[in-house]
CSV table of C-alpha atoms in Angstrom, one decimal:
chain,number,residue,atom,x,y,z
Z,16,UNK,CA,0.0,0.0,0.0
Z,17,UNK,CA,1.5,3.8,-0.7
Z,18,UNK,CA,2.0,5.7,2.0
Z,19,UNK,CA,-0.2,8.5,3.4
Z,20,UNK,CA,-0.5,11.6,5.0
Z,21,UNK,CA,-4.0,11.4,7.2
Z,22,UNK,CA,-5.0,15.3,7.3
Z,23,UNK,CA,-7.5,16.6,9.0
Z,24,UNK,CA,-9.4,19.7,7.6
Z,25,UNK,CA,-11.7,22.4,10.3
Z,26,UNK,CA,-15.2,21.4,9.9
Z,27,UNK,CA,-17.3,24.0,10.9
Z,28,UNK,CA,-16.6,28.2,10.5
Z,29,UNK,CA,-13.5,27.5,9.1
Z,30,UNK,CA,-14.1,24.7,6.8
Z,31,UNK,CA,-15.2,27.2,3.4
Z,32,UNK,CA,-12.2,29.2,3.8
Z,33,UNK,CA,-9.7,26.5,4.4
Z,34,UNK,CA,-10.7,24.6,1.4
Z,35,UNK,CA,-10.7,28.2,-0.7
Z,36,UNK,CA,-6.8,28.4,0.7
Z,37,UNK,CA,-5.7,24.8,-0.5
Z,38,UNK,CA,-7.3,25.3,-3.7
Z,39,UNK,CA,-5.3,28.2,-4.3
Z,40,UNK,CA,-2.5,26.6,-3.1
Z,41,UNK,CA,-3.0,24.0,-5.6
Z,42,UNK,CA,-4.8,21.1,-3.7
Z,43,UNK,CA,-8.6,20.8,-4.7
Z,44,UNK,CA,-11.0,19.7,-2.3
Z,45,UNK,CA,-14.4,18.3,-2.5
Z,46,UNK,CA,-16.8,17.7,0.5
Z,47,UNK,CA,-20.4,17.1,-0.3
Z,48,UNK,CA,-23.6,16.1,1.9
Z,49,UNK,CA,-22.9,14.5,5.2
Z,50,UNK,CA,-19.5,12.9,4.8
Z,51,UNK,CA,-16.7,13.3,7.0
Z,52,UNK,CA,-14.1,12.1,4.7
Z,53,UNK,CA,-14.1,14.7,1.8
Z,54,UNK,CA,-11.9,14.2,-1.2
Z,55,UNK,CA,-8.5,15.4,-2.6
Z,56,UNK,CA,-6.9,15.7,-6.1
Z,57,UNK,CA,-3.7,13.9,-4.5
Z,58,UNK,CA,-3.3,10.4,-3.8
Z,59,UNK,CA,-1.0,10.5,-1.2
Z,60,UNK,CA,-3.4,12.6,1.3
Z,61,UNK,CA,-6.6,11.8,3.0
Z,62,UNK,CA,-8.7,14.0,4.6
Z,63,UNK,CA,-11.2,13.9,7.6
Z,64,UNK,CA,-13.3,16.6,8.6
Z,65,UNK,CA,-12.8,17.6,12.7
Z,66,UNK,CA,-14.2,20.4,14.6
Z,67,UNK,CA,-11.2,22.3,15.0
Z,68,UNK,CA,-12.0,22.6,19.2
Z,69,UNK,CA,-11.1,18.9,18.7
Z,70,UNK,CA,-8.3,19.0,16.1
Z,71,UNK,CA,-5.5,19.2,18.3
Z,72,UNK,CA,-6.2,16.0,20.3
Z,73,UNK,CA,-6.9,13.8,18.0
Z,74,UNK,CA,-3.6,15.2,16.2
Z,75,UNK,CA,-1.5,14.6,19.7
Z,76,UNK,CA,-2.9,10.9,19.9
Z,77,UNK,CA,-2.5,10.4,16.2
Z,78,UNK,CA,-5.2,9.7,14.6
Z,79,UNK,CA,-4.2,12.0,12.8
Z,80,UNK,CA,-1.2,13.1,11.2
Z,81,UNK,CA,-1.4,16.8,10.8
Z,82,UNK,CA,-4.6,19.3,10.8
Z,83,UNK,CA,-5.3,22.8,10.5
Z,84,UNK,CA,-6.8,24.6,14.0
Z,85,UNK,CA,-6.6,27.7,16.0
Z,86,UNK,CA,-4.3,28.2,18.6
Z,87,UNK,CA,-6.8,29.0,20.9
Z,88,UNK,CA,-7.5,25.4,20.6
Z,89,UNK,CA,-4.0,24.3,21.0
Z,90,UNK,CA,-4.0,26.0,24.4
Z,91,UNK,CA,-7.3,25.0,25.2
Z,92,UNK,CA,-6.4,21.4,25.2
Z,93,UNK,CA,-3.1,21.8,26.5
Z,94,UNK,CA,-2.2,19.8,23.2
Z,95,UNK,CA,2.1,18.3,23.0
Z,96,UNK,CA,2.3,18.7,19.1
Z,97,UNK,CA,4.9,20.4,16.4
Z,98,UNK,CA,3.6,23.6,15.1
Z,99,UNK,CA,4.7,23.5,11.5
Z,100,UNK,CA,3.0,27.3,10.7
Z,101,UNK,CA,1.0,30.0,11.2
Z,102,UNK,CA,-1.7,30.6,9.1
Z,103,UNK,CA,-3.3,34.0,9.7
Z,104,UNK,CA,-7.0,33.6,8.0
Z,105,UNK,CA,-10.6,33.3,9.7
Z,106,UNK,CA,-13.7,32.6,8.4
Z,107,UNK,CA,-14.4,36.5,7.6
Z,108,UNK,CA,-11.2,37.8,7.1
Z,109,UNK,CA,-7.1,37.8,6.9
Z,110,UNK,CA,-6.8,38.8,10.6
Z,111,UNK,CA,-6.3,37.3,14.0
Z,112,UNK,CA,-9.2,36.8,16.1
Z,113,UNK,CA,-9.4,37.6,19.8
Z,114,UNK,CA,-11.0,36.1,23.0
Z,115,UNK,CA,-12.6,38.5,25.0
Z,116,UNK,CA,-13.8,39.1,28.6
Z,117,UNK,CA,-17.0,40.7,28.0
Z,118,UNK,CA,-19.8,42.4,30.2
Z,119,UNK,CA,-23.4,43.9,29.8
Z,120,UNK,CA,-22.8,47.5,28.5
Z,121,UNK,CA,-25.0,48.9,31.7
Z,122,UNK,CA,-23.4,46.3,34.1
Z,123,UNK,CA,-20.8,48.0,36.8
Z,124,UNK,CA,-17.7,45.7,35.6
Z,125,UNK,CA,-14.6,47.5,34.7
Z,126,UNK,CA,-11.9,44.7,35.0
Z,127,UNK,CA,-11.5,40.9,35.5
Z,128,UNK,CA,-10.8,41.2,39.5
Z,129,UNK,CA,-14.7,42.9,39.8
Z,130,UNK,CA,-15.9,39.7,38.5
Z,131,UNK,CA,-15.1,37.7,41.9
Z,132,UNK,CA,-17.8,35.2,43.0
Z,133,UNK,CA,-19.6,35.6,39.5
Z,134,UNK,CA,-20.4,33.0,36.9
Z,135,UNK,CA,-18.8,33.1,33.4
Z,136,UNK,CA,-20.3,31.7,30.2
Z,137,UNK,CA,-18.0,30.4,27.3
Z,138,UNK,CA,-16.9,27.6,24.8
Z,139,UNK,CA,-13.3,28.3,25.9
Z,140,UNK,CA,-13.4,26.7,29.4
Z,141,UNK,CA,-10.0,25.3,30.6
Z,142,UNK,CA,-8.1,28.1,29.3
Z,143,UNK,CA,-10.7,30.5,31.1
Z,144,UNK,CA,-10.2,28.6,34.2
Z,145,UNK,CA,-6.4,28.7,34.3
Z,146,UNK,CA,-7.0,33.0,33.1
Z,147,UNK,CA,-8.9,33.4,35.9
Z,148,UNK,CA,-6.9,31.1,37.9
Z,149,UNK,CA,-3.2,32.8,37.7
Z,150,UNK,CA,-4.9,36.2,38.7
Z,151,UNK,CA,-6.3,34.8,42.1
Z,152,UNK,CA,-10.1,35.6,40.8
Z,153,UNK,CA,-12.5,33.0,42.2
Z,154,UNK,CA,-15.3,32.6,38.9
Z,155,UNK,CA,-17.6,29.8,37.6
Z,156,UNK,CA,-16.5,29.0,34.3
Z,157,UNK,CA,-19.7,26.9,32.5
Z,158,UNK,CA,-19.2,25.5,29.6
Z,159,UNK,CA,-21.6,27.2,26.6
Z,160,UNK,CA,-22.9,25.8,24.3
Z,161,UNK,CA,-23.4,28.0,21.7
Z,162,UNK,CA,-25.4,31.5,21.5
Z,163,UNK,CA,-23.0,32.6,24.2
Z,164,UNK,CA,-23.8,36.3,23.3
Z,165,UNK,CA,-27.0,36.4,24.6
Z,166,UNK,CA,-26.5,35.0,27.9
Z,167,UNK,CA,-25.4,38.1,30.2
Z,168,UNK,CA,-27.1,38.8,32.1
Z,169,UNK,CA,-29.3,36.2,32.6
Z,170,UNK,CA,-27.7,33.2,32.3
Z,171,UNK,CA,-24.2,34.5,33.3
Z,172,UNK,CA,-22.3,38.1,34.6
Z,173,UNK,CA,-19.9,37.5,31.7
Z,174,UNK,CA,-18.9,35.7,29.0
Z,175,UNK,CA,-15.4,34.9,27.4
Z,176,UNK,CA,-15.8,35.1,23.4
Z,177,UNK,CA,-13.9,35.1,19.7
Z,178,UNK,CA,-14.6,37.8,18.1
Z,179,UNK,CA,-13.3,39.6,14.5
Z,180,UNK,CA,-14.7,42.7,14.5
Z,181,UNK,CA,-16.8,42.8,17.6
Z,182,UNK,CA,-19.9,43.6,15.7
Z,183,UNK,CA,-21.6,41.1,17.5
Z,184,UNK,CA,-20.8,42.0,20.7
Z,185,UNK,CA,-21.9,45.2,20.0
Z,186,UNK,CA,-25.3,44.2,18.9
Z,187,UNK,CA,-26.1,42.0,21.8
Z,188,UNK,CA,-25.1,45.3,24.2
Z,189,UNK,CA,-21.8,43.9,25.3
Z,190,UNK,CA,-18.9,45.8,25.9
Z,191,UNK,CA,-15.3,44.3,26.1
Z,192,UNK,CA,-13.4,44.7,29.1
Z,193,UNK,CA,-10.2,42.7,28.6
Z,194,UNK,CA,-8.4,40.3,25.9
Z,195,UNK,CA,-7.6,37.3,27.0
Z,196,UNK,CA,-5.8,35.8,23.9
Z,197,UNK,CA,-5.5,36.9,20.1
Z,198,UNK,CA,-5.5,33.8,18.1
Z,199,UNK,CA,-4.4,32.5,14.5
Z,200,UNK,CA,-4.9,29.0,12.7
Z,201,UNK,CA,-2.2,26.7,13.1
Z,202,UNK,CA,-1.1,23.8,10.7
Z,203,UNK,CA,0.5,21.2,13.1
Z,204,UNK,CA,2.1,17.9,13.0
Z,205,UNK,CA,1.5,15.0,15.4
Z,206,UNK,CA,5.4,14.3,16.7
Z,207,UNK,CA,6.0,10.6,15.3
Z,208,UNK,CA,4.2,12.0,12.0
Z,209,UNK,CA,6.7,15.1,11.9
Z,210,UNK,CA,9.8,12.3,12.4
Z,211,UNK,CA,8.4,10.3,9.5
Z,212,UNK,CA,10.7,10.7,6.5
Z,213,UNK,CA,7.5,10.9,4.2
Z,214,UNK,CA,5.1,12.5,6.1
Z,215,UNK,CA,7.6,15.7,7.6
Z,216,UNK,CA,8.4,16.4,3.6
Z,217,UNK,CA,4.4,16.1,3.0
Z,218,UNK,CA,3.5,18.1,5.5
Z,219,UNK,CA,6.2,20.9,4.5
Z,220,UNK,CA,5.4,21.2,1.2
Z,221,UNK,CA,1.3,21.8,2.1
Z,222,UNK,CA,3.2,24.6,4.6
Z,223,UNK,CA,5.2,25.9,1.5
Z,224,UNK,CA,2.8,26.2,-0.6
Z,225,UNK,CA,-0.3,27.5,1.8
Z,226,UNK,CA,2.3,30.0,2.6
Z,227,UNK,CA,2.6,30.9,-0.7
Z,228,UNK,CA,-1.3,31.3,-1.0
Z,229,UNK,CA,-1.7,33.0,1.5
Z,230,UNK,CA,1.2,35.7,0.3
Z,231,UNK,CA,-0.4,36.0,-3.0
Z,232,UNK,CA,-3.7,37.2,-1.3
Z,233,UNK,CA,-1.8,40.7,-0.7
Z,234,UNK,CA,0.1,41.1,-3.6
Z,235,UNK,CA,-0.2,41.7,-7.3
Z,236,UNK,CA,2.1,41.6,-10.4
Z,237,UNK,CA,3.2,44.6,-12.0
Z,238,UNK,CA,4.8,45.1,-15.1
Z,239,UNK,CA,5.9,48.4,-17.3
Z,240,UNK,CA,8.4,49.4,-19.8
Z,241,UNK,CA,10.6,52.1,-20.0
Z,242,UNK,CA,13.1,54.0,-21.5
Z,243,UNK,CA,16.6,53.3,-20.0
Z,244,UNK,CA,17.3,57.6,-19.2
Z,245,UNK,CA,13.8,56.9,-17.2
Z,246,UNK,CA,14.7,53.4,-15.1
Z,247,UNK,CA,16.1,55.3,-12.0
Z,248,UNK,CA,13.0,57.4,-11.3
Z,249,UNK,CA,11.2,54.3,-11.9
Z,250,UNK,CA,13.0,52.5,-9.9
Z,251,UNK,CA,13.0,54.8,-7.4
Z,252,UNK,CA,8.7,54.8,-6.7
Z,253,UNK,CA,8.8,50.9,-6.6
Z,254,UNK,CA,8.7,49.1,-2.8
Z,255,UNK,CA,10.0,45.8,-4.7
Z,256,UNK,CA,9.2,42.5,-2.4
Z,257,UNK,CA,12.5,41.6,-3.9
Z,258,UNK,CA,14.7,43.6,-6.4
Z,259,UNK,CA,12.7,44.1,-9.5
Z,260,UNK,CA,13.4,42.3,-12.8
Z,261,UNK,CA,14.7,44.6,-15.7
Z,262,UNK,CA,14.6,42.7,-19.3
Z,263,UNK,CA,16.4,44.2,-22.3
Z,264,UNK,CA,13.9,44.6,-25.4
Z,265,UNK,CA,14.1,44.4,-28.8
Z,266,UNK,CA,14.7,48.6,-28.6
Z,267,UNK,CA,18.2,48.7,-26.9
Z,268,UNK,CA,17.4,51.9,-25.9
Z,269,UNK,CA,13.9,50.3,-23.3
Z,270,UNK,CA,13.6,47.8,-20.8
Z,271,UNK,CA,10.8,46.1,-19.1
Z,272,UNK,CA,10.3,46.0,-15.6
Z,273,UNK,CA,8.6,43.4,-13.2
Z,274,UNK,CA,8.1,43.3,-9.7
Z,275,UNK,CA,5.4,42.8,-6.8
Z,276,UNK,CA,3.8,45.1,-4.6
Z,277,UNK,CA,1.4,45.2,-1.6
Z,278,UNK,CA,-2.4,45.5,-3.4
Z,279,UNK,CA,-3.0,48.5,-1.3
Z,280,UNK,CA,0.1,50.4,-2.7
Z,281,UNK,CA,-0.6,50.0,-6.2
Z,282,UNK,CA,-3.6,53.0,-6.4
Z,283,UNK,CA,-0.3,55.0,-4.9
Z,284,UNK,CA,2.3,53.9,-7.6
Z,285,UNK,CA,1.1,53.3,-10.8
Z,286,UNK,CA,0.1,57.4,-11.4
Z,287,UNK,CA,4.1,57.5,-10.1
Z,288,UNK,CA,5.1,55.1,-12.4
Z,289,UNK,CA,3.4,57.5,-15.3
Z,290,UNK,CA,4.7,60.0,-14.5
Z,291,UNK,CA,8.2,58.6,-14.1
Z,292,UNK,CA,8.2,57.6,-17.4
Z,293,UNK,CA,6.5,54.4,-17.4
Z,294,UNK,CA,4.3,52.8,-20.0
Z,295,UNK,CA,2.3,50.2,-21.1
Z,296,UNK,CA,1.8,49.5,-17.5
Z,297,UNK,CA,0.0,46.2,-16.6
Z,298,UNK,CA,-1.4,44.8,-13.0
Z,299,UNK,CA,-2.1,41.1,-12.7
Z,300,UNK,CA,-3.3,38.6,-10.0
Z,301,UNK,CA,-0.9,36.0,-8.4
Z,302,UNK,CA,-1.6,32.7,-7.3
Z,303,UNK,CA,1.5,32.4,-5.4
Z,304,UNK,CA,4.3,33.6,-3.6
Z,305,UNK,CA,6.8,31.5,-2.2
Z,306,UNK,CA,9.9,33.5,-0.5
């Protein structure tokens, strides 16, 4: 039998993006109806759908032999396993996400210590208990559920929380009064699986190359021509990931240039680039970029 890498893959929030991300990376993969055990375009990988609150265990024990989940989940589970890389996307956006002490807006909690002798609501239990715990702050911690917004003040005084942007936080009238943790997705390794010959140069080149996607995500390609009295002031505008490429043309006296910029720069440059003497200026999308 040929060897493979058993991978497991978020089910859940993070599921849609991850698979966007490995198909950009170059890996398609195809989950349909109820099945745990989606499909890949390589023959030396299978995948399993996992909660990614669960990820890190079943990675430890080995079950499986590398999987994508947050660190927050990591801590949570106090998981022993190799972090290979971090992975900075969420189910909304490029960003980290953070977990939050939060509090009614009206209620009188400033800080953590006010919530002595009070009962705390949240998904993120053991960590919240050892938070609370190194700061001398007797709490309940109950485990939630789900709908974890809407319990203060009700159901609890507080609640510890992910959020991205905090939007709903806001609309359930909560107001934040301390971050516990920011938190990023993680591709890790279970330890004999990272000291497996095949399986450490599998699991590297899915780091390489989600790297790579992720990088191109940011970035554009940019290329121009100019005339050679122009390259310096051309030169000049561009913030070049790497040194740009200059190519002689068929005019001795013009060159092309190509390079890779930060997508937000590029409304900046390219009227700089025009009016340093660039032309036939052309932007286009990468797929990749692997430093």
């Amino acid at each position: 039998m040929s060897k493979k890498l058993k991978l497991g893959i978020p089910k859940g929030s993070l599921q849609d993006a991850t698979i966007a991300l490995f198909a950009r990376a170059g890996w398609n993969i195809y989950a349909s109806g109820r099945s745990y055990f989606p499909s890949i375009d390589d023959t030396e990988i299978e995948c399993m759908l996992v909660r990614a609150q669960e990820m890190a265990r079943y990675v430890e024990t080995g079950a499986l032999d590398a999987g994508l989940t947050g660190n927050d989940w990591i801590l949570e589970n106090l998981a022993d396993v190799e972090r290979v890389t971090s992975l900075t996307y969420s189910k909304a956006s490029r960003t980290k996400v953070k977990w939050v002490l939060a509090v009614p807006e009206d209620s009188p909690y400033q800080k953590a210590e006010d919530l002595a002798g009070k009962t705390i609501a949240t998904e993120l239990v053991e960590y919240s208990k050892r938070f609370f715990a190194e700061r001398n702050i007797p709490v309940k911690v109950e485990f939630s559920w789900g709908a974890t917004e809407v319990k203060p003040p009700m159901l609890a005084d507080a609640i510890v929380e992910v959020t991205e942007t905090g939007s709903s936080l806001r609309a359930n009238r909560l107001r934040i009064i301390e971050v516990l943790m920011e938190s990023e997705t993680q591709l890790i390794a279970n330890k004999a699986a990272w000291q497996d010959e095949f399986k450490r140069k599998k699991i590297e080149t899915l780091s390489l190359m989600l790297n790579g996607a992720m990088a191109a995500q940011s970035q554009i390609g940019l290329m121009l021509n100019v005339e050679k009295t122009n390259l310096d002031a051309v030169l000049d505008v561009l913030p070049a990931l790497n040194s740009p490429t200059v190519s002689e043309l068929r005019d001795k006296n013009w060159v092309a240039v190509n390079t890779i910029l930060e997508q937000h720069t590029v409304r900046d440059i390219v009227p700089k680039l025009k009016a340093a003497g660039g032309t036939g200026i052309v932007e286009f999308p990468l797929s990749k970029v692997v430093l």
